[in-house]
Tab-separated table of C-alpha atoms in Angstrom:
chain	number	residue	atom	x	y	z
A	1348	MET	CA	-45.448	-35.612	39.633
A	1349	ARG	CA	-46.402	-38.102	42.332
A	1350	VAL	CA	-42.837	-39.375	42.805
A	1351	GLU	CA	-41.819	-35.824	43.727
A	1352	LYS	CA	-44.599	-35.645	46.317
A	1353	LEU	CA	-43.341	-38.903	47.816
A	1354	ALA	CA	-39.810	-37.473	47.912
A	1355	GLU	CA	-40.995	-34.327	49.699
A	1356	LEU	CA	-42.697	-36.392	52.384
A	1357	MET	CA	-39.671	-38.657	52.772
A	1358	LYS	CA	-37.434	-35.654	53.330
A	1359	LYS	CA	-39.903	-34.113	55.762
A	1360	LYS	CA	-40.152	-37.324	57.802
A	1361	GLY	CA	-36.438	-38.135	57.746
A	1362	PHE	CA	-36.378	-41.150	55.432
A	1363	ASP	CA	-33.389	-41.732	53.182
A	1364	GLY	CA	-35.135	-43.519	50.324
A	1365	ALA	CA	-37.799	-45.977	49.237
A	1366	LEU	CA	-37.827	-49.369	47.538
A	1367	ILE	CA	-41.214	-50.210	46.051
A	1368	SER	CA	-42.246	-53.532	44.519
A	1369	PRO	CA	-45.070	-53.892	41.955
A	1370	GLY	CA	-48.570	-53.220	43.222
A	1371	SER	CA	-50.914	-50.322	43.711
A	1372	ASN	CA	-48.231	-47.958	45.084
A	1373	PHE	CA	-45.910	-48.705	42.157
A	1374	TYR	CA	-48.752	-47.967	39.729
A	1375	TYR	CA	-49.857	-44.849	41.648
A	1376	LEU	CA	-46.357	-43.361	41.432
A	1377	THR	CA	-45.411	-44.365	37.877
A	1378	SER	CA	-48.649	-45.161	35.955
A	1379	ILE	CA	-46.816	-48.311	34.837
A	1380	ARG	CA	-48.671	-51.607	35.187
A	1381	ILE	CA	-46.471	-54.536	36.122
A	1382	HIS	CA	-47.812	-57.931	37.114
A	1383	GLU	CA	-47.467	-58.421	40.862
A	1384	ALA	CA	-46.867	-62.173	40.805
A	1385	GLY	CA	-43.583	-63.815	39.857
A	1386	GLU	CA	-40.171	-64.426	41.288
A	1387	ARG	CA	-38.211	-61.909	39.172
A	1388	PRO	CA	-37.297	-58.823	41.258
A	1389	THR	CA	-38.858	-55.614	39.978
A	1390	LEU	CA	-38.394	-52.469	42.064
A	1391	LEU	CA	-38.828	-48.710	42.008
A	1392	ALA	CA	-36.067	-46.910	43.913
A	1393	VAL	CA	-36.638	-43.279	44.973
A	1394	ASN	CA	-34.447	-40.842	46.889
A	1395	PRO	CA	-35.511	-37.744	48.884
A	1396	GLU	CA	-34.489	-35.455	46.008
A	1397	GLY	CA	-37.110	-36.985	43.724
A	1398	ASP	CA	-34.637	-38.946	41.610
A	1399	PHE	CA	-35.778	-42.473	40.823
A	1400	GLN	CA	-34.956	-45.535	38.791
A	1401	ILE	CA	-36.729	-48.795	38.023
A	1402	LEU	CA	-35.100	-52.217	38.121
A	1403	ALA	CA	-37.009	-54.656	35.908
A	1404	PRO	CA	-36.530	-57.984	34.152
A	1405	SER	CA	-35.992	-57.794	30.395
A	1406	LEU	CA	-39.506	-59.193	29.918
A	1407	TYR	CA	-40.714	-55.605	30.357
A	1408	GLU	CA	-38.480	-53.959	27.732
A	1409	ASN	CA	-41.542	-53.319	25.563
A	1410	VAL	CA	-43.668	-52.141	28.505
A	1411	ILE	CA	-41.580	-49.552	30.343
A	1412	HIS	CA	-40.984	-46.389	28.332
A	1413	ASP	CA	-40.095	-42.795	29.193
A	1414	ALA	CA	-38.748	-43.705	32.638
A	1415	PRO	CA	-35.202	-44.308	33.912
A	1416	VAL	CA	-34.869	-48.094	33.997
A	1417	THR	CA	-32.211	-50.766	34.310
A	1418	PHE	CA	-33.161	-54.128	32.835
A	1419	TRP	CA	-31.694	-57.483	33.842
A	1420	ARG	CA	-31.807	-60.803	32.034
A	1421	ASP	CA	-32.236	-64.319	33.339
A	1422	GLY	CA	-28.828	-65.529	34.493
A	1423	GLU	CA	-27.781	-62.090	35.763
A	1424	ASN	CA	-27.824	-61.051	39.421
A	1425	PRO	CA	-30.574	-58.405	39.779
A	1426	TYR	CA	-29.496	-57.501	43.300
A	1427	ALA	CA	-26.012	-56.558	42.099
A	1428	LYS	CA	-27.654	-54.187	39.608
A	1429	LEU	CA	-29.878	-52.843	42.366
A	1430	ALA	CA	-26.799	-52.130	44.489
A	1431	THR	CA	-25.465	-49.977	41.653
A	1432	ILE	CA	-28.790	-48.148	41.357
A	1433	ALA	CA	-28.905	-47.562	45.116
A	1434	HIS	CA	-25.356	-46.182	45.087
A	1435	GLU	CA	-26.192	-43.808	42.219
A	1436	LEU	CA	-29.291	-42.561	44.066
A	1437	GLY	CA	-27.469	-42.278	47.377
A	1438	ILE	CA	-29.722	-44.728	49.204
A	1439	SER	CA	-27.182	-47.432	49.983
A	1440	GLY	CA	-27.981	-47.239	53.672
A	1441	GLY	CA	-30.066	-45.485	56.299
A	1442	ASN	CA	-33.792	-45.424	56.981
A	1443	LEU	CA	-35.497	-46.867	53.915
A	1444	LEU	CA	-39.198	-47.224	53.218
A	1445	ILE	CA	-40.030	-50.714	51.973
A	1446	GLU	CA	-43.245	-51.734	50.216
A	1447	ASN	CA	-45.453	-53.423	52.831
A	1448	THR	CA	-46.374	-56.296	50.521
A	1449	MET	CA	-42.889	-57.009	49.149
A	1450	ARG	CA	-42.070	-60.707	48.778
A	1451	ALA	CA	-40.088	-62.024	51.745
A	1452	ASP	CA	-37.373	-63.556	49.536
A	1453	TRP	CA	-36.819	-60.205	47.826
A	1454	LEU	CA	-36.572	-58.421	51.175
A	1455	ILE	CA	-34.091	-60.976	52.510
A	1456	GLU	CA	-31.836	-60.509	49.483
A	1457	LEU	CA	-32.202	-56.726	49.684
A	1458	SER	CA	-31.100	-56.739	53.321
A	1459	ARG	CA	-27.969	-58.649	52.264
A	1460	THR	CA	-27.278	-56.190	49.445
A	1461	ILE	CA	-28.082	-52.827	51.047
A	1462	ARG	CA	-27.451	-51.825	54.652
A	1463	MET	CA	-30.715	-50.363	55.867
A	1464	ASN	CA	-33.204	-49.797	58.644
A	1465	PRO	CA	-36.488	-50.834	56.980
A	1466	TYR	CA	-39.806	-49.070	57.603
A	1467	PRO	CA	-43.229	-49.772	56.037
A	1468	LEU	CA	-43.952	-47.623	52.988
A	1469	SER	CA	-47.512	-47.078	54.233
A	1470	LEU	CA	-46.155	-44.597	56.806
A	1471	VAL	CA	-45.827	-42.116	53.932
A	1472	MET	CA	-48.055	-43.401	51.124
A	1473	ARG	CA	-51.209	-43.185	53.218
A	1474	GLU	CA	-50.864	-39.391	53.202
A	1475	LEU	CA	-50.643	-39.315	49.415
A	1476	ARG	CA	-53.372	-41.796	48.571
A	1477	MET	CA	-56.140	-41.201	51.140
A	1478	ARG	CA	-57.250	-37.952	49.504
A	1479	LYS	CA	-58.287	-38.696	45.928
A	1480	GLU	CA	-57.744	-36.287	43.080
A	1481	ARG	CA	-60.690	-35.329	40.876
A	1482	ASP	CA	-59.510	-37.632	38.089
A	1483	GLU	CA	-59.298	-40.547	40.514
A	1484	ILE	CA	-62.857	-39.978	41.691
A	1485	ARG	CA	-64.060	-39.921	38.089
A	1486	LEU	CA	-62.500	-43.335	37.511
A	1487	MET	CA	-64.169	-44.640	40.668
A	1488	GLU	CA	-67.502	-43.272	39.442
A	1489	LYS	CA	-67.093	-45.383	36.324
A	1490	ALA	CA	-66.334	-48.465	38.434
A	1491	THR	CA	-69.392	-47.845	40.620
A	1492	LYS	CA	-71.634	-47.365	37.589
A	1493	VAL	CA	-70.609	-50.855	36.485
A	1494	VAL	CA	-71.685	-52.505	39.742
A	1495	ASP	CA	-74.955	-50.574	39.754
A	1496	ASP	CA	-75.718	-51.802	36.241
A	1497	VAL	CA	-74.802	-55.373	37.147
A	1498	PHE	CA	-77.240	-55.280	40.060
A	1499	GLU	CA	-80.064	-54.293	37.713
A	1500	GLU	CA	-79.048	-57.144	35.415
A	1501	VAL	CA	-79.072	-59.666	38.270
A	1502	LEU	CA	-82.609	-58.647	39.232
A	1503	SER	CA	-83.797	-59.656	35.761
A	1504	TRP	CA	-82.548	-63.241	36.113
A	1505	ASP	CA	-84.471	-66.300	37.295
A	1506	LEU	CA	-82.455	-66.907	40.457
A	1507	VAL	CA	-84.432	-69.657	42.200
A	1508	GLY	CA	-82.663	-72.975	41.710
A	1509	MET	CA	-79.359	-71.376	40.699
A	1510	LYS	CA	-76.292	-72.451	42.698
A	1511	GLU	CA	-74.421	-69.793	44.656
A	1512	ARG	CA	-71.210	-70.416	42.730
A	1513	GLU	CA	-73.099	-70.250	39.417
A	1514	LEU	CA	-74.556	-66.869	40.308
A	1515	ALA	CA	-71.139	-65.628	41.470
A	1516	LEU	CA	-69.627	-66.677	38.144
A	1517	ARG	CA	-72.371	-64.964	36.146
A	1518	ILE	CA	-71.860	-61.775	38.153
A	1519	GLU	CA	-68.123	-61.944	37.465
A	1520	ILE	CA	-68.719	-62.360	33.733
A	1521	GLU	CA	-71.074	-59.362	33.688
A	1522	ILE	CA	-68.465	-57.256	35.487
A	1523	ARG	CA	-65.676	-58.302	33.129
A	1524	GLU	CA	-67.797	-57.465	30.087
A	1525	ARG	CA	-68.364	-53.941	31.402
A	1526	SER	CA	-65.002	-53.086	33.003
A	1527	ASP	CA	-61.330	-53.988	33.390
A	1528	GLY	CA	-62.192	-56.837	35.752
A	1529	ILE	CA	-63.285	-57.695	39.262
A	1530	SER	CA	-61.849	-56.000	42.340
A	1531	PHE	CA	-62.337	-59.209	44.368
A	1532	GLU	CA	-64.036	-62.583	44.027
A	1533	PRO	CA	-67.837	-62.058	44.197
A	1534	ILE	CA	-69.652	-63.239	47.319
A	1535	VAL	CA	-73.061	-64.882	47.062
A	1536	ALA	CA	-74.440	-66.030	50.420
A	1537	SER	CA	-77.973	-67.444	50.473
A	1538	GLY	CA	-80.218	-68.477	53.314
A	1539	GLU	CA	-78.356	-69.562	56.444
A	1540	ASN	CA	-75.033	-68.983	54.625
A	1541	GLY	CA	-75.712	-65.273	54.944
A	1542	ALA	CA	-74.603	-65.527	58.572
A	1543	ASN	CA	-70.993	-65.785	57.321
A	1544	PRO	CA	-69.849	-62.287	56.236
A	1545	HIS	CA	-67.196	-63.676	53.843
A	1546	HIS	CA	-69.003	-66.800	52.720
A	1547	GLU	CA	-67.408	-68.576	49.766
A	1548	PRO	CA	-70.116	-69.338	47.173
A	1549	GLY	CA	-70.825	-73.052	47.062
A	1550	GLU	CA	-73.218	-75.695	45.845
A	1551	ARG	CA	-76.283	-74.505	47.750
A	1552	LYS	CA	-79.178	-73.690	45.423
A	1553	LEU	CA	-81.121	-70.486	45.935
A	1554	ARG	CA	-84.629	-71.145	47.249
A	1555	LYS	CA	-87.925	-69.357	47.639
A	1556	GLY	CA	-87.900	-67.431	50.903
A	1557	ASP	CA	-84.116	-66.916	50.900
A	1558	MET	CA	-82.426	-63.660	51.711
A	1559	VAL	CA	-79.334	-63.494	49.474
A	1560	ILE	CA	-76.283	-61.315	50.093
A	1561	LEU	CA	-74.522	-60.149	46.907
A	1562	ASP	CA	-71.112	-58.533	47.442
A	1563	TYR	CA	-68.947	-57.724	44.412
A	1564	GLY	CA	-66.814	-55.032	42.802
A	1565	ALA	CA	-65.369	-53.811	39.515
A	1566	LYS	CA	-62.138	-52.132	38.416
A	1567	TRP	CA	-61.753	-49.285	35.973
A	1568	LYS	CA	-58.254	-48.049	35.035
A	1569	GLY	CA	-57.007	-49.576	38.286
A	1570	TYR	CA	-59.658	-48.057	40.570
A	1571	CYS	CA	-62.058	-50.237	42.541
A	1572	SER	CA	-65.714	-50.280	43.453
A	1573	ASP	CA	-67.332	-52.451	46.119
A	1574	ILE	CA	-71.073	-52.895	46.631
A	1575	THR	CA	-73.278	-55.165	48.707
A	1576	ARG	CA	-77.012	-55.603	48.354
A	1577	THR	CA	-79.250	-58.113	50.103
A	1578	ILE	CA	-82.329	-59.267	48.187
A	1579	ALA	CA	-85.226	-61.612	48.952
A	1580	LEU	CA	-86.510	-64.430	46.759
A	1581	GLY	CA	-90.182	-64.431	47.648
A	1582	GLU	CA	-91.458	-63.480	51.086
A	1583	PRO	CA	-88.598	-63.869	53.595
A	1584	ASP	CA	-88.696	-64.692	57.300
A	1585	GLU	CA	-90.152	-61.729	59.222
A	1586	ARG	CA	-87.120	-61.754	61.516
A	1587	LEU	CA	-84.881	-61.085	58.519
A	1588	VAL	CA	-87.166	-58.306	57.282
A	1589	ARG	CA	-86.756	-56.640	60.684
A	1590	ILE	CA	-82.977	-57.137	60.500
A	1591	TYR	CA	-82.968	-55.555	57.044
A	1592	GLU	CA	-84.752	-52.488	58.419
A	1593	VAL	CA	-82.190	-52.140	61.213
A	1594	VAL	CA	-79.213	-52.473	58.845
A	1595	TRP	CA	-80.767	-49.977	56.419
A	1596	GLU	CA	-81.231	-47.487	59.265
A	1597	ALA	CA	-77.684	-48.051	60.547
A	1598	GLN	CA	-76.212	-47.484	57.115
A	1599	GLU	CA	-78.302	-44.377	56.520
A	1600	ARG	CA	-77.402	-42.829	59.876
A	1601	ALA	CA	-73.716	-43.529	59.320
A	1602	PHE	CA	-73.885	-41.990	55.848
A	1603	GLN	CA	-75.664	-38.893	57.118
A	1604	ALA	CA	-72.889	-38.420	59.696
A	1605	VAL	CA	-70.165	-38.220	57.024
A	1606	ARG	CA	-68.631	-34.779	56.804
A	1607	GLU	CA	-65.248	-33.130	56.576
A	1608	GLY	CA	-63.605	-32.934	60.021
A	1609	ILE	CA	-65.300	-35.891	61.717
A	1610	GLN	CA	-63.225	-38.840	62.949
A	1611	ALA	CA	-63.666	-42.120	61.094
A	1612	GLY	CA	-64.526	-43.878	64.355
A	1613	GLU	CA	-67.539	-41.624	64.825
A	1614	ILE	CA	-69.051	-42.964	61.595
A	1615	ASP	CA	-68.587	-46.501	62.883
A	1616	ALA	CA	-70.078	-45.537	66.235
A	1617	MET	CA	-73.230	-44.223	64.576
A	1618	ALA	CA	-73.880	-47.496	62.749
A	1619	ARG	CA	-72.920	-49.590	65.784
A	1620	LYS	CA	-75.163	-47.649	68.155
A	1621	THR	CA	-78.158	-48.111	65.845
A	1622	ILE	CA	-77.648	-51.872	65.676
A	1623	GLU	CA	-76.977	-52.214	69.406
A	1624	GLU	CA	-80.107	-50.239	70.331
A	1625	ALA	CA	-82.134	-52.653	68.200
A	1626	GLY	CA	-80.715	-55.591	70.185
A	1627	TYR	CA	-78.411	-57.019	67.504
A	1628	GLY	CA	-75.067	-55.674	68.707
A	1629	LYS	CA	-73.379	-59.058	69.113
A	1630	TYR	CA	-74.301	-59.955	65.521
A	1631	PHE	CA	-72.433	-56.990	64.006
A	1632	THR	CA	-68.975	-58.541	63.861
A	1633	HIS	CA	-66.853	-56.253	61.657
A	1634	ARG	CA	-65.974	-52.604	61.138
A	1635	THR	CA	-68.424	-50.323	59.353
A	1636	GLY	CA	-66.215	-49.711	56.339
A	1637	HIS	CA	-62.830	-49.393	54.686
A	1638	GLY	CA	-61.060	-47.052	52.328
A	1639	LEU	CA	-61.335	-47.646	48.616
A	1640	GLY	CA	-59.187	-46.698	45.638
A	1641	LEU	CA	-56.462	-48.563	43.784
A	1642	ASP	CA	-56.896	-51.226	46.471
A	1643	VAL	CA	-60.278	-52.551	47.469
A	1644	HIS	CA	-59.165	-52.268	51.109
A	1645	GLU	CA	-57.027	-49.268	52.022
A	1646	GLU	CA	-57.059	-46.332	54.412
A	1647	PRO	CA	-59.055	-44.732	55.918
A	1648	TYR	CA	-60.646	-47.568	57.890
A	1649	ILE	CA	-64.086	-46.862	59.339
A	1650	GLY	CA	-63.897	-48.869	62.544
A	1651	PRO	CA	-64.149	-48.583	66.331
A	1652	GLY	CA	-61.818	-45.960	67.747
A	1653	GLU	CA	-60.344	-44.954	64.357
A	1654	ARG	CA	-59.033	-41.403	64.763
A	1655	THR	CA	-58.361	-40.484	61.140
A	1656	VAL	CA	-60.049	-37.142	60.504
A	1657	LEU	CA	-62.080	-37.246	57.305
A	1658	GLU	CA	-61.042	-34.792	54.595
A	1659	ASN	CA	-62.483	-33.883	51.221
A	1660	GLY	CA	-61.516	-36.437	48.610
A	1661	MET	CA	-61.429	-39.415	50.938
A	1662	THR	CA	-63.340	-42.433	49.615
A	1663	PHE	CA	-64.552	-45.415	51.597
A	1664	THR	CA	-67.367	-47.906	52.088
A	1665	ILE	CA	-70.192	-47.875	54.609
A	1666	GLU	CA	-71.343	-51.469	55.080
A	1667	PRO	CA	-72.926	-52.440	58.402
A	1668	GLY	CA	-74.323	-55.938	58.673
A	1669	ILE	CA	-76.119	-58.307	61.013
A	1670	TYR	CA	-75.352	-62.047	60.913
A	1671	VAL	CA	-77.429	-64.521	62.920
A	1672	PRO	CA	-76.177	-68.134	62.920
A	1673	GLY	CA	-78.787	-70.596	61.703
A	1674	LEU	CA	-80.987	-67.823	60.311
A	1675	GLY	CA	-78.992	-65.737	57.836
A	1676	GLY	CA	-77.706	-62.225	57.431
A	1677	VAL	CA	-78.086	-58.789	55.879
A	1678	ARG	CA	-75.431	-56.347	54.680
A	1679	ILE	CA	-75.890	-53.105	52.734
A	1680	GLU	CA	-72.796	-51.413	51.336
A	1681	ASP	CA	-72.204	-48.209	49.422
A	1682	ASP	CA	-69.091	-46.386	48.238
A	1683	VAL	CA	-68.879	-42.824	49.543
A	1684	VAL	CA	-66.716	-39.757	48.863
A	1685	VAL	CA	-66.298	-36.805	51.225
A	1686	GLU	CA	-67.211	-33.540	49.535
A	1687	GLY	CA	-68.060	-31.311	52.456
A	1688	ASN	CA	-70.603	-33.950	53.426
A	1689	GLY	CA	-70.849	-37.461	52.035
A	1690	ARG	CA	-71.854	-38.341	48.474
A	1691	ARG	CA	-72.812	-41.860	47.466
A	1692	LEU	CA	-70.972	-43.155	44.407
A	1693	THR	CA	-73.008	-46.371	44.271
A	1694	LYS	CA	-76.656	-45.689	43.513
A	1695	ALA	CA	-78.342	-49.112	43.205
A	1696	GLU	CA	-81.678	-49.578	45.001
A	1697	ARG	CA	-81.245	-49.871	48.783
A	1698	GLU	CA	-84.811	-50.679	49.752
A	1699	LEU	CA	-85.459	-54.408	50.161
A	1700	VAL	CA	-86.083	-55.943	46.732
A	1701	ILE	CA	-88.406	-58.964	46.837
A	1702	LEU	CA	-88.345	-61.002	43.642
């Protein structure tokens, strides 16, 4: 059980317990989905012996089954109940791991209730989650199949004259019809807007001659995919065709370098060197990739100087890009898993598509 693996690592690293709020770590450890938003405290408490208990508002009485749980109702003090739970688990003080994304008001109240030295939960969870199990990879394969299929669907549409935000919405609808939902808000960046890596789709209409960056992802059973393709609507500017060739080469070289035992920073260096040698180094403004799983951004990060040694089962993106103000941009992104060498999970066409 994953909670037991967390407990083993806590004991090994000298932590006295963990308090985990709803999110991807909560789901990873319990397989229980609880909405992350809201002001009602909901926590998973774990001790180094592998004992655990959930504190949850009574709204979840019909959701949480087959797990030790204490419910609280509106009007009751949840932190008083948590103090009892912590005492029973023997984690009323000491070095406690706290969910990195816990609400500040919860953490303030916790610090008044339980004496503790707080540490970020990621210090331990990264070791559990970076290497995906076979079942996790299968779920990610389903999520990547969705984004591949959506790309083929997009290519069949009449895109000229469509607003960026309209195309982004249509992509989102296609994803939702095929999966459990989007892993992030789709990006559609056309023409000169392509020079902004995280452009927010707006009112600009797609035109003949545009290069258009499409960046979107799907979720399946909690697991994310993330793909970027850059397409052309009619014959694009020759400068952008050249940029596309450089980005394609950078992505391919980085992918070919993926193997068990290499440092993550070496993958980034391969893509960066390719782009710099072509004279576009100052226009590559972000890391080459990021880990992927229950979160669309997680470890390992594929960036400059990253020393994480790649191991089988690690999943991440490779997404170099070049962004030239006033002209536009190109990004190509695939999801990759380490299996000795690298294997692409996303399989949509990577050659420049001209519609």
